[in-house]
Coordinates of C-alpha atoms in Angstrom, one line a residue:
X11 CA 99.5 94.7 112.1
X12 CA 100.7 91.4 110.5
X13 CA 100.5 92.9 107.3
X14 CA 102.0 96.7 108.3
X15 CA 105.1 94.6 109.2
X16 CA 105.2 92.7 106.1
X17 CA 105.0 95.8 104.2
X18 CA 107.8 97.4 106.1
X19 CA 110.3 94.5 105.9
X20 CA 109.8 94.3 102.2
X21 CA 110.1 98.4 101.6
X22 CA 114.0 97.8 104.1
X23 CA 114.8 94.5 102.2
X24 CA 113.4 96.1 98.7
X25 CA 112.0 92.7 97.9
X26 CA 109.4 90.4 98.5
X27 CA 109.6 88.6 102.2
X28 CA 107.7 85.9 101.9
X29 CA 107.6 84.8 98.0
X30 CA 105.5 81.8 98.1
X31 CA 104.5 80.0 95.2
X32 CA 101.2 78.5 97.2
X33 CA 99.4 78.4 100.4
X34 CA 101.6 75.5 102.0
X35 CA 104.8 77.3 100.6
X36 CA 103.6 80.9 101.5
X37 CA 103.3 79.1 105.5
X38 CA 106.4 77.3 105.3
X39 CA 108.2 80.2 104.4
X40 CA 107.0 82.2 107.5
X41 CA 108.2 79.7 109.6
X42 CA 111.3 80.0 107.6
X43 CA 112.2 83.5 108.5
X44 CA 110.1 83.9 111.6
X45 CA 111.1 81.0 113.3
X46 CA 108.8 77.6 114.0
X47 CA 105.6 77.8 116.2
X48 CA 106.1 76.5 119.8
X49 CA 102.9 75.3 120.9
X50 CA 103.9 76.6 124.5
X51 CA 104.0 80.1 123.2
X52 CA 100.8 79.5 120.9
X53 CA 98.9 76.8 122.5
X54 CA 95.8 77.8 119.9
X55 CA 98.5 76.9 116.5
X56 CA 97.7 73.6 116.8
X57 CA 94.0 73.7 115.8
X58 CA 95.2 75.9 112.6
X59 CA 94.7 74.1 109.1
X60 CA 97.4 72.6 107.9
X61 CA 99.2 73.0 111.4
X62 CA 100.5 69.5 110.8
X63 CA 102.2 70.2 107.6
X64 CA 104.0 73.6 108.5
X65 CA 105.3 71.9 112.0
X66 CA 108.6 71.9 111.5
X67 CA 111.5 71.0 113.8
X68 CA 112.1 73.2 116.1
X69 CA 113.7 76.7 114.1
X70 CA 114.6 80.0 115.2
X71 CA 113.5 83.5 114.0
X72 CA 115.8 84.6 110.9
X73 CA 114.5 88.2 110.6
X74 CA 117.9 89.8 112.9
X75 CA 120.3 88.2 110.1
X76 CA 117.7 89.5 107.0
X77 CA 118.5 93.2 108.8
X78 CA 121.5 93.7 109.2
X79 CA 122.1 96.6 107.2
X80 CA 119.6 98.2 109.4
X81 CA 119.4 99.4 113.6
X82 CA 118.2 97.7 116.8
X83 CA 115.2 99.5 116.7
X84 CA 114.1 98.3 112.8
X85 CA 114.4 94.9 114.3
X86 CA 112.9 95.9 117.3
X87 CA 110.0 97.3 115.2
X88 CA 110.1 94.2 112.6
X89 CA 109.5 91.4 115.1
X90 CA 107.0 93.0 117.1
X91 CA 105.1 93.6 113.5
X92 CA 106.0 89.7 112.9
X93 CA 105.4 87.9 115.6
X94 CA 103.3 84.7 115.1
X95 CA 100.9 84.6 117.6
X96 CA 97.9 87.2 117.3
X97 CA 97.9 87.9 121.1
X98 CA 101.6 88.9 121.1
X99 CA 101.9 91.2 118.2
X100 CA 102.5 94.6 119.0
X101 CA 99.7 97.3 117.9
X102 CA 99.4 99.8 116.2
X103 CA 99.7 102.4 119.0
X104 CA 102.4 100.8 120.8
X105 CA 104.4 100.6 117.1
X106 CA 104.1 104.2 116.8
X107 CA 106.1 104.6 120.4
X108 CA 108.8 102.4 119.5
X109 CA 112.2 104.1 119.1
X110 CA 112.2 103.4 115.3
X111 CA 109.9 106.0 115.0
X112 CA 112.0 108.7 117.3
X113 CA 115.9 108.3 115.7
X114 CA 116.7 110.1 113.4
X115 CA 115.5 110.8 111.0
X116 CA 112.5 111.7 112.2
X117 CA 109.6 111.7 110.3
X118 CA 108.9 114.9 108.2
X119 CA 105.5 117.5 109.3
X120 CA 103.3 117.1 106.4
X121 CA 104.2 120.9 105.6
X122 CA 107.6 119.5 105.1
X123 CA 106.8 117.0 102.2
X124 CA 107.3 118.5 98.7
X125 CA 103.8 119.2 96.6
X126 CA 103.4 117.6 93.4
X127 CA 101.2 118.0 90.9
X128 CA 98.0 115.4 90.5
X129 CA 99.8 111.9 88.1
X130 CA 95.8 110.2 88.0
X131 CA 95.5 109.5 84.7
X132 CA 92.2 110.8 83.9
X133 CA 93.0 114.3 85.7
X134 CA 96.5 114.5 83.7
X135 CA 94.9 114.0 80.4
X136 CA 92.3 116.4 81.7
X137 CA 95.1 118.9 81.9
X138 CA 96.5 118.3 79.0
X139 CA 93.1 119.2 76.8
X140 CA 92.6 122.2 78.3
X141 CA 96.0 123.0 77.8
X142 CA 95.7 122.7 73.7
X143 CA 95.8 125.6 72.2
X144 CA 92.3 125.9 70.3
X145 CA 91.5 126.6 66.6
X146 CA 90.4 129.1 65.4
X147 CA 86.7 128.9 64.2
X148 CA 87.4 129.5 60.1
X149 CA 89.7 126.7 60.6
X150 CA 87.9 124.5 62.7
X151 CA 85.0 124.9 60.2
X152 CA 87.3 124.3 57.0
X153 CA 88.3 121.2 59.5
X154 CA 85.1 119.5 59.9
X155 CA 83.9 120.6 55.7
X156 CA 87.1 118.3 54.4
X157 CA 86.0 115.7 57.1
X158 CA 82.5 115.7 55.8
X159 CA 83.7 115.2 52.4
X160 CA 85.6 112.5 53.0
X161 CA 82.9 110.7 54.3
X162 CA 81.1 111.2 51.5
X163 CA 83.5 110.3 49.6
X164 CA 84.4 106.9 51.5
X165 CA 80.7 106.2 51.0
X166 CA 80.1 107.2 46.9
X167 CA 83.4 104.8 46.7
X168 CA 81.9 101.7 48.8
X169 CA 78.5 101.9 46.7
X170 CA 80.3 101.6 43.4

């Protein structure tokens, strides 16, 4: 759910959440926006790895000021996705009844969504080949003569 909620924030903000450059600055950054870790609200934190060097002092959640563009409920939606400790993080079924999910607009029925056409690349060039108009079979025969010759050619040239 940690990561849904990551994925959500970055697709409202349009840009990366938590742009660390390493491990230590990827944690320090969570802390950052999703406020410190209070060992009374995660007792288990402190046996974490590098729990000593992410402790800071005492900070409060950011994510309300990165959202404000957006309603109640995103936030709503955001910090349950966010929150730091494992036991307190929403899931996935009780995400999907938050109001985010019921204001409008609603989500489309599948029916709904427009239809487009395959984009994999191998499929498209698929496509594209059997689209080709073919040759005709005197040309296609003239086509692979002059090719021969050439070969021929290249190879009378190289002995020489």
């Amino acid at each position: 759910m940690w990561s849904a909620g990551c994925i959500l924030a970055e697709l409202l903000r349009r840009r990366p959440l938590f742009p660390g450059r390493n491990e230590l600055d990827q944690l320090l950054r969570i802390v950052d926006v999703c406020g410190s870790i209070e060992p009374d609200d995660w007792p288990e934190a402190a046996q974490l790895p590098k729990w000593g060097e992410v402790r800071p002092k005492s900070t409060p959640s950011k994510l309300l000021s990165l959202f404000t563009d957006h309603t109640g409920d995103t936030v709503e939606l955001v910090e349950g996705l966010l929150q730091l400790n494992p036991s307190k993080r929403i899931s996935a079924k009780e995400a999907l009844d938050m109001d985010w999910f019921w204001s409008v607009p609603l989500p489309a029925k599948p029916s709904e969504l427009p239809r487009y056409t395959s984009s994999h690349e191998y499929t498209t060039k698929k496509r594209k080949s059997s689209a080709a108009v073919p040759q005709s079979s005197a040309a296609s025969a003239s086509a692979s003569a002059s090719a021969k010759q050439r070969v021929v050619g290249d190879a009378a040239t190289r002995k020489k």
